[in-house]
Short mmCIF file of C-alpha atoms in Angstrom, two decimals:
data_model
loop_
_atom_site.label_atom_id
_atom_site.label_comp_id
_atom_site.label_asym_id
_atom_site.label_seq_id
_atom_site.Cartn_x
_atom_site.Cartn_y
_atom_site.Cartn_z
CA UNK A 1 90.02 99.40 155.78
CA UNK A 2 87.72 97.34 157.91
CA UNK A 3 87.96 93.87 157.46
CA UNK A 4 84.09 93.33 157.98
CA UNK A 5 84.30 95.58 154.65
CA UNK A 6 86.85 93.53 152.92
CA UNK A 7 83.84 91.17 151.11
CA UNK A 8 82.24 94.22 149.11
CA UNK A 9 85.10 96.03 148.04
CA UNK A 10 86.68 95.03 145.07
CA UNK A 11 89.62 93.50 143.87
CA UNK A 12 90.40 96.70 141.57
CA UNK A 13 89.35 99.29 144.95
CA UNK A 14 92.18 96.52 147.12
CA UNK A 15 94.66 97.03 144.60
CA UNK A 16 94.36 100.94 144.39
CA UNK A 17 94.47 101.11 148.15
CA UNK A 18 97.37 98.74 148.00
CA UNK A 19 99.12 100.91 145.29
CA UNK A 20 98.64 103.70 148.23
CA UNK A 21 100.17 102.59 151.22
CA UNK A 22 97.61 99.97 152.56
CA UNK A 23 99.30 97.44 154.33
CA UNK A 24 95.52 95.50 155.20
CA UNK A 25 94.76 95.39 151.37
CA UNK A 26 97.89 93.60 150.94
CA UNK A 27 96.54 91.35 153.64
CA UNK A 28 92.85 90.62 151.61
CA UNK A 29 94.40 90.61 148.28
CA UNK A 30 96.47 87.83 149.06
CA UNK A 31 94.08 85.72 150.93
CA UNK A 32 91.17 86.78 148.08
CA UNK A 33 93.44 85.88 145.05
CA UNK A 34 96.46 83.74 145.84
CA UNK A 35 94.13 80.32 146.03
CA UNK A 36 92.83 80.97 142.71
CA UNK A 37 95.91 81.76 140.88
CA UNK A 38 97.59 78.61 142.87
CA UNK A 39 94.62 76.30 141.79
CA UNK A 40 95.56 77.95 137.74
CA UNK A 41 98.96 77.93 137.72
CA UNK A 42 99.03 73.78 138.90
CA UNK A 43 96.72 72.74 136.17
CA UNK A 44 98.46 74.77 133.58
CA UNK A 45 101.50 73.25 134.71
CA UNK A 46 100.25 69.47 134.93
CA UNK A 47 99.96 69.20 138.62
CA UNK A 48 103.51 70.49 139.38
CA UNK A 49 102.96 72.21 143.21
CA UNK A 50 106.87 73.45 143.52
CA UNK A 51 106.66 75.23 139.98
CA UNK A 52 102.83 76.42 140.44
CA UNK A 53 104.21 77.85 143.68
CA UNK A 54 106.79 80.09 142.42
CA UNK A 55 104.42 81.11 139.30
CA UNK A 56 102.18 82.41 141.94
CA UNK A 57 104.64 83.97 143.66
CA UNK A 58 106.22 85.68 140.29
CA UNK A 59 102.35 86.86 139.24
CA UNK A 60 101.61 88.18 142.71
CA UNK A 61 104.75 90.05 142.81
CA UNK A 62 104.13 91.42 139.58
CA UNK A 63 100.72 92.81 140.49
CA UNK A 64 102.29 94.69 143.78
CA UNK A 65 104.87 96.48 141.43
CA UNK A 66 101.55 97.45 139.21
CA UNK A 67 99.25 98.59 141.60
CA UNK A 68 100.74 102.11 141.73
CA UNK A 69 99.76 102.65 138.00
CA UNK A 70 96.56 100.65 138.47
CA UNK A 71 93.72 102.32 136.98
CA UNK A 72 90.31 101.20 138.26
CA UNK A 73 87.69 100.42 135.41
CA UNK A 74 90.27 99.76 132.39
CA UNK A 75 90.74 95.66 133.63
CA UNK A 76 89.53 93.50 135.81
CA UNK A 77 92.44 92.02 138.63
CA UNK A 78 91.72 88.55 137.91
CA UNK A 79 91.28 88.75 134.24
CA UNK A 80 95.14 90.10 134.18
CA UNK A 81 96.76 87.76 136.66
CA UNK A 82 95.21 85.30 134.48
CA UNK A 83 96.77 86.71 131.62
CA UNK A 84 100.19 86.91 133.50
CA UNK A 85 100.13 83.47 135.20
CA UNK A 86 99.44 81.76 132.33
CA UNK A 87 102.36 83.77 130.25
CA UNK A 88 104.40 82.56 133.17
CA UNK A 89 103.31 78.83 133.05
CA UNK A 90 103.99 78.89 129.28
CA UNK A 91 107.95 79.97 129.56
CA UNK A 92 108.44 77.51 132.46
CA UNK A 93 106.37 74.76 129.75
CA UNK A 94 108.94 75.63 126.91
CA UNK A 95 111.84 75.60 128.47
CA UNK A 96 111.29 72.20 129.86
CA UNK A 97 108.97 70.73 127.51
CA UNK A 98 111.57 67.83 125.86
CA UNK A 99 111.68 66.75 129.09
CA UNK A 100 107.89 66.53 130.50
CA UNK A 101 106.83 65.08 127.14
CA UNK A 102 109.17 62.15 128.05
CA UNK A 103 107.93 61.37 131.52
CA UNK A 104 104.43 61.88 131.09
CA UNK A 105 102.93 58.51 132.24
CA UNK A 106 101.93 56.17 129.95
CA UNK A 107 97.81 54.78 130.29
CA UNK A 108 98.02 51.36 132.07
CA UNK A 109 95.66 48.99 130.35
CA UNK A 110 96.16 45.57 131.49
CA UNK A 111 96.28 46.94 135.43
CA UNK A 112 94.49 44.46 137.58
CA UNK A 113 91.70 45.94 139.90
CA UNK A 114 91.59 49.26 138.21
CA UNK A 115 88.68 49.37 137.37
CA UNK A 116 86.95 48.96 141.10
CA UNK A 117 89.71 50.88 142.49
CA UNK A 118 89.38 54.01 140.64
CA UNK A 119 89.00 57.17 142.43
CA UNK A 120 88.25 60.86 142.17
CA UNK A 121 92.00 61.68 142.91
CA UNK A 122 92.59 59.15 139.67
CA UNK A 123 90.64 61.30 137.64
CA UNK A 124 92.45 64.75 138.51
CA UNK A 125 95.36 62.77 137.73
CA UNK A 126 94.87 61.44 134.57
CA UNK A 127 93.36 65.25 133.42
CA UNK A 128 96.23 66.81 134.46
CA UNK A 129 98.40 64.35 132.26
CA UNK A 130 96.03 64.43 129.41
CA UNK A 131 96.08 68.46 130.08
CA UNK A 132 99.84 69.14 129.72
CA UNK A 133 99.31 67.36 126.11
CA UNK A 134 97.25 70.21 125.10
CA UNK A 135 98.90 73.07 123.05
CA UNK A 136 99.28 75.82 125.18
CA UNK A 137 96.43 77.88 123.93
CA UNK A 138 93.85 74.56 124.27
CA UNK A 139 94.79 74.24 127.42
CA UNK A 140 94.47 77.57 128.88
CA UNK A 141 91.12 78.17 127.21
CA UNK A 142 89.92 74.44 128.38
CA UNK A 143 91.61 75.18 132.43
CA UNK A 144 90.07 78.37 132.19
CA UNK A 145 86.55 77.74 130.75
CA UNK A 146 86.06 74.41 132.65
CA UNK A 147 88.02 74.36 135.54
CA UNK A 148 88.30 77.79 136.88
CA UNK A 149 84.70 78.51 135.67
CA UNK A 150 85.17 81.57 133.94
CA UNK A 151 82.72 82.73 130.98
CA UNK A 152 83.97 82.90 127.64
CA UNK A 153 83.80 86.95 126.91
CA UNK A 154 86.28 87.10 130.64
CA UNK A 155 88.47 84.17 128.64
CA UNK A 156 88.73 86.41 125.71
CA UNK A 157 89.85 89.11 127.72
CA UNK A 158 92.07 87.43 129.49
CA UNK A 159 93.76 86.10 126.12
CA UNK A 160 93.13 88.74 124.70
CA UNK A 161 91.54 87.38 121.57
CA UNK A 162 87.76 86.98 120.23
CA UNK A 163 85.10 85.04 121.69
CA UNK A 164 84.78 82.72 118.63
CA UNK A 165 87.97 82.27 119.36
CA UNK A 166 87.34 81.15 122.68
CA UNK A 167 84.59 78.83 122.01
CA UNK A 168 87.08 76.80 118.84
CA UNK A 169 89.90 76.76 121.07
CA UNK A 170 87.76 75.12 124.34
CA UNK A 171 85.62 73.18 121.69
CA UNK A 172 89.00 71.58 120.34
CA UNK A 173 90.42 71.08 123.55
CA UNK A 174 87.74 69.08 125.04
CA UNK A 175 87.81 66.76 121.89
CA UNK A 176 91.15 66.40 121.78
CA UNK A 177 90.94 65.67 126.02
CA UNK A 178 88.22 62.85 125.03
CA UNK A 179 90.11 61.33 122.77
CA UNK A 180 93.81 60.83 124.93
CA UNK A 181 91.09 59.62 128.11
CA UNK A 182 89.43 57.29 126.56
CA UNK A 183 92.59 54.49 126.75
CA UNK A 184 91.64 55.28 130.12
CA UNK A 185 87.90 54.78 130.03
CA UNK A 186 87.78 51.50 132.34
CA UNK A 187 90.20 52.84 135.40
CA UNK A 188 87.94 56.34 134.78
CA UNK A 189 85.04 54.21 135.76
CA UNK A 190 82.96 54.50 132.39
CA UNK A 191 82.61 50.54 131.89
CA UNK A 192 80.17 50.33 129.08
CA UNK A 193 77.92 47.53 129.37
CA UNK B 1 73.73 60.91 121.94
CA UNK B 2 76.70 63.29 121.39
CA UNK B 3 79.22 62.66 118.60
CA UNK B 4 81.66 60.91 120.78
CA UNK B 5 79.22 58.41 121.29
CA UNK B 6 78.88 57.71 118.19
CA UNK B 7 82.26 56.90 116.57
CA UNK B 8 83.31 55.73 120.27
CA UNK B 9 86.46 57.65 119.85
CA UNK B 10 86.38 59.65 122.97
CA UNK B 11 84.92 60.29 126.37
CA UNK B 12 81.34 61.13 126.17
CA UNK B 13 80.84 64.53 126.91
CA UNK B 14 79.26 63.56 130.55
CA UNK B 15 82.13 61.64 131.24
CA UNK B 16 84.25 64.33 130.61
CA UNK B 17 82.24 66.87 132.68
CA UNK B 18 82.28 64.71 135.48
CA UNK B 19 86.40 64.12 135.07
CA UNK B 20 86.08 68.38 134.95
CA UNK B 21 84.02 68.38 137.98
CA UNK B 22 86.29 65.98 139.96
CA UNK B 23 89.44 68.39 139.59
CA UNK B 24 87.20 71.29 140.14
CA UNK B 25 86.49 69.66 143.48
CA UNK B 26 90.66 69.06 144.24
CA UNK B 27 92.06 72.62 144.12
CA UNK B 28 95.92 72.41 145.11
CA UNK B 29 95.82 74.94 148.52
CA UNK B 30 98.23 77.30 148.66
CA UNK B 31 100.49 76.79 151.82
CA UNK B 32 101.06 79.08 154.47
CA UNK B 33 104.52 79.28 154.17
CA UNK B 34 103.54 80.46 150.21
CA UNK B 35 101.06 83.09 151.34
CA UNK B 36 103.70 84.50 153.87
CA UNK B 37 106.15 84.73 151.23
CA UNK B 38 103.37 86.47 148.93
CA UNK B 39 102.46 88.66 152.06
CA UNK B 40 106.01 89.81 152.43
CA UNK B 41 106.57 90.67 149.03
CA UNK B 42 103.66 92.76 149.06
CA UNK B 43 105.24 94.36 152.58
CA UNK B 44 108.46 94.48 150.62
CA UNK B 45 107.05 96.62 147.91
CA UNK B 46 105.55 99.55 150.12
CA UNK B 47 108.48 99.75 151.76
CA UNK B 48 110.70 99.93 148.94
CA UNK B 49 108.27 102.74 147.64
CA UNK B 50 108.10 104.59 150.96
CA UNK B 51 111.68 105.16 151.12
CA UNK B 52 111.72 105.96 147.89
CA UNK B 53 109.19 109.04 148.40
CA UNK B 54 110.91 109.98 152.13
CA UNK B 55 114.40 110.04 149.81
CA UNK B 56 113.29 112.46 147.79
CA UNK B 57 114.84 115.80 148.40
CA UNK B 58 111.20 118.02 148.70
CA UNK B 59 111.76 121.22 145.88
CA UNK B 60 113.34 124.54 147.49
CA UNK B 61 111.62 127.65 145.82
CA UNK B 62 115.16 128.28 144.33
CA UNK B 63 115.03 124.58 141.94
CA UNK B 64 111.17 125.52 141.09
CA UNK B 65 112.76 129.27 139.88
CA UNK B 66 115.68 127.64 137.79
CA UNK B 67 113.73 124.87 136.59
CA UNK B 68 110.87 127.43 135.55
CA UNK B 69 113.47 129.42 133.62
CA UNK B 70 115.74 126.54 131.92
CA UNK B 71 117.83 125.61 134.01
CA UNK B 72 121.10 126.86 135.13
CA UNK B 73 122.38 127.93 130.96
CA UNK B 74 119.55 130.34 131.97
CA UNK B 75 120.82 131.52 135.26
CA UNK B 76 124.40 132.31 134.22
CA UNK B 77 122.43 134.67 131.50
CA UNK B 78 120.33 136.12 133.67
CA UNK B 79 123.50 136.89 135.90
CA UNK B 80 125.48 138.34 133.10
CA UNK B 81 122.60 140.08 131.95
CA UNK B 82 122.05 141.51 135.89
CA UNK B 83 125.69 142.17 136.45
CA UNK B 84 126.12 144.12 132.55
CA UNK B 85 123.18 146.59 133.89
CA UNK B 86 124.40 147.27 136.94
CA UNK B 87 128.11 147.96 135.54
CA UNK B 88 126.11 150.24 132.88
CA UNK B 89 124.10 151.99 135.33
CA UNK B 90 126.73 152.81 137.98
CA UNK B 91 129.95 153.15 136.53
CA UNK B 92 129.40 154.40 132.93
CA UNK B 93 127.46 157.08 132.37
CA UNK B 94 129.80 159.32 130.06
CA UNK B 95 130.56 156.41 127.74
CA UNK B 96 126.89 156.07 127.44
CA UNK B 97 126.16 159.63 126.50
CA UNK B 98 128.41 159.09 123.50
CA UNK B 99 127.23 155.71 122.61
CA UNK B 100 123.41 157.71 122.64
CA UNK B 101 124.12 160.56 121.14
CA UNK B 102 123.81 162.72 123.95
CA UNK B 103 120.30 161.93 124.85
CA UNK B 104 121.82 160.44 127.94
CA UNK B 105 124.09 162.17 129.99
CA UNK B 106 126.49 161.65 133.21
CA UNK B 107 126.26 163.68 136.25
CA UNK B 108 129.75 165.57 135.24
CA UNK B 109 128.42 166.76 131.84
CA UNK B 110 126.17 170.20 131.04
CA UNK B 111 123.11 169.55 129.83
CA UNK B 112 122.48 170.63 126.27
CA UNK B 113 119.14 169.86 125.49
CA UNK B 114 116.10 171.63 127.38
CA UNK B 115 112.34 170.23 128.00
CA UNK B 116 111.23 171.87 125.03
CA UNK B 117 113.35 169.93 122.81
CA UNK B 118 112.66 167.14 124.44
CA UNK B 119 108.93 167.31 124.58
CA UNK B 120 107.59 168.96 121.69
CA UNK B 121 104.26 169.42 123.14
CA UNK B 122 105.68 171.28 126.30
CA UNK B 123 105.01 174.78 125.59
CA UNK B 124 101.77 174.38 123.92
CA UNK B 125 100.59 172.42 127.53
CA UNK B 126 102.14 175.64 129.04
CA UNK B 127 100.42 178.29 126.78
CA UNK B 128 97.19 176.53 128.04
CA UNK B 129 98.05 176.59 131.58
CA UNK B 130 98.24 180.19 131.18
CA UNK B 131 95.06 180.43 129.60
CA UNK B 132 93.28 178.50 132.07
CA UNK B 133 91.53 180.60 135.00
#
């Protein structure tokens, strides 16, 4: 497979020709879908590189032991490792969830110079704690929906439930993600005068 | 003015977006050493199922017969069967002229039935041929 090609083939055509023998869809597959499932797997898992590494890892390997019974046109590649990552992320959650409820950092209030020194990276930070609050459900629909920029009918497939669904889960998620930032309104920069 | 304005209980819903858009913008890379792991799996895997396929022994037309006819409970029936006709054919013909009635006969024994017994018809096909120019 050329790799001039590689751009308009798709994921599902990649994973077939994987599932046959090819070595160079291996190659593309990896480079086409290990970012996103990296970028996934951290927010699901509050920021936590080491564990979003070996989730991505786990869901990748999974997909090369598929591929031989891949059938092109019954599911989209993304919309499963979705499906898969996030299963992952929500054992590794439960079995340590005592734990990360305990250290998650409390809001800082009375910090001097917050407010001018707030940054973007601040931000990411305080969503990811305020994310990893979320029930699991909220927070895959909200990571999903708003961060990886997925529409709602390829959430509901890849949670495999309705797209009402989708929309009360996200909807409650973002309220519920207002709520826990707004102790943090002045270091997130939203002063009001 | 959205509803979390209102009862100031929340983030506005532009504050949140932009909070959404700043993590959208601060995607956690994948490192190399990560995507050569990934990329070895994936090497790992076509191996493992290449020498799974070169293991396997490729069907001799013999396995295709026995499997076609039930296996080898078959076979040893179709032997005994095989081995039962030969036996009958070569080595017992008087003991089969008794067991039919005489309708089947050994090379040592006279023959007591002629064609016309046999063949009911025969003479009538004969009386024809006579007939016939």
């Amino acid at each position: 497979m050329a790799l001039d090609a590689s751009s308009e083939v798709s994921d599902e055509a990649l994973l077939v020709a994987f599932g046959n023998g090819d070595r160079e869809a291996a190659m593309l597959l990896t480079a086409r879908l290990t970012p996103r499932i990296m970028g996934f797997s951290a927010r699901m898992l509050g920021g936590d590189r080491a564990e979003a590494e070996d989730v991505t890892q786990e869901a990748m390997l999974r997909l090369w032991k598929i591929a031989p019974d891949w059938r092109q046109g019954e599911a989209k590649v993304t919309t499963w490792l979705y499906r898969v990552t996030a299963n992952l992320c929500t054992d590794r959650l439960r079995k340590k969830r005592g734990i990360a409820l305990d250290t998650v950092p409390e809001p800082e209030d009375e910090t001097p110079g917050a407010v001018e020194g707030m940054i973007e990276a601040d931000r990411v930070r305080a969503l990811e704690t305020a994310l990893s609050a979320l029930p699991d459900r909220q927070r895959e629909a909200v990571v999903l929906r708003h961060l990886e920029g997925l529409t709602n009918p390829e959430i509901a497939a890849a949670m495999e439930i309705s797209v009402e669904a989708v929309e009360s889960l996200t909807a409650r998620g973002k309220r519920t993600l207002a709520r826990q930032l707004a102790g943090q309104r002045e270091e997130l920069g939203y002063v009001e005068n | 003015m959205s509803k979390t304005d209102e009862n100031e209980t929340g983030l506005t819903d532009a504050a949140l977006d932009d909070v959404f858009a700043a993590a959208r913008a601060t995607v956690p890379e994948p490192r190399a050493e990560v995507m050569a792991r990934i990329l070895a799996d994936a090497e790992g895997e076509i191996d493992r199922r290449e020498s799974v396929s070169a293991n396997a022994r490729p069907a001799h037309r013999f396995d295709i017969l026995r499997a076609a006819i039930g296996g080898w409970p078959a076979m040893a029936g179709m032997a005994t069967a095989a081995v039962t006709g030969l036996w009958i054919g070569v080595s017992a013909p008087d003991q089969l002229s008794v067991l039919s009635g005489g309708w089947i006969e050994g090379a040592s024994a006279n023959s007591e039935f002629e064609l016309e017994e046999l063949v009911p018809g025969y003479i009538a096909l004969m009386a024809l041929d006579e007939v016939a120019p």
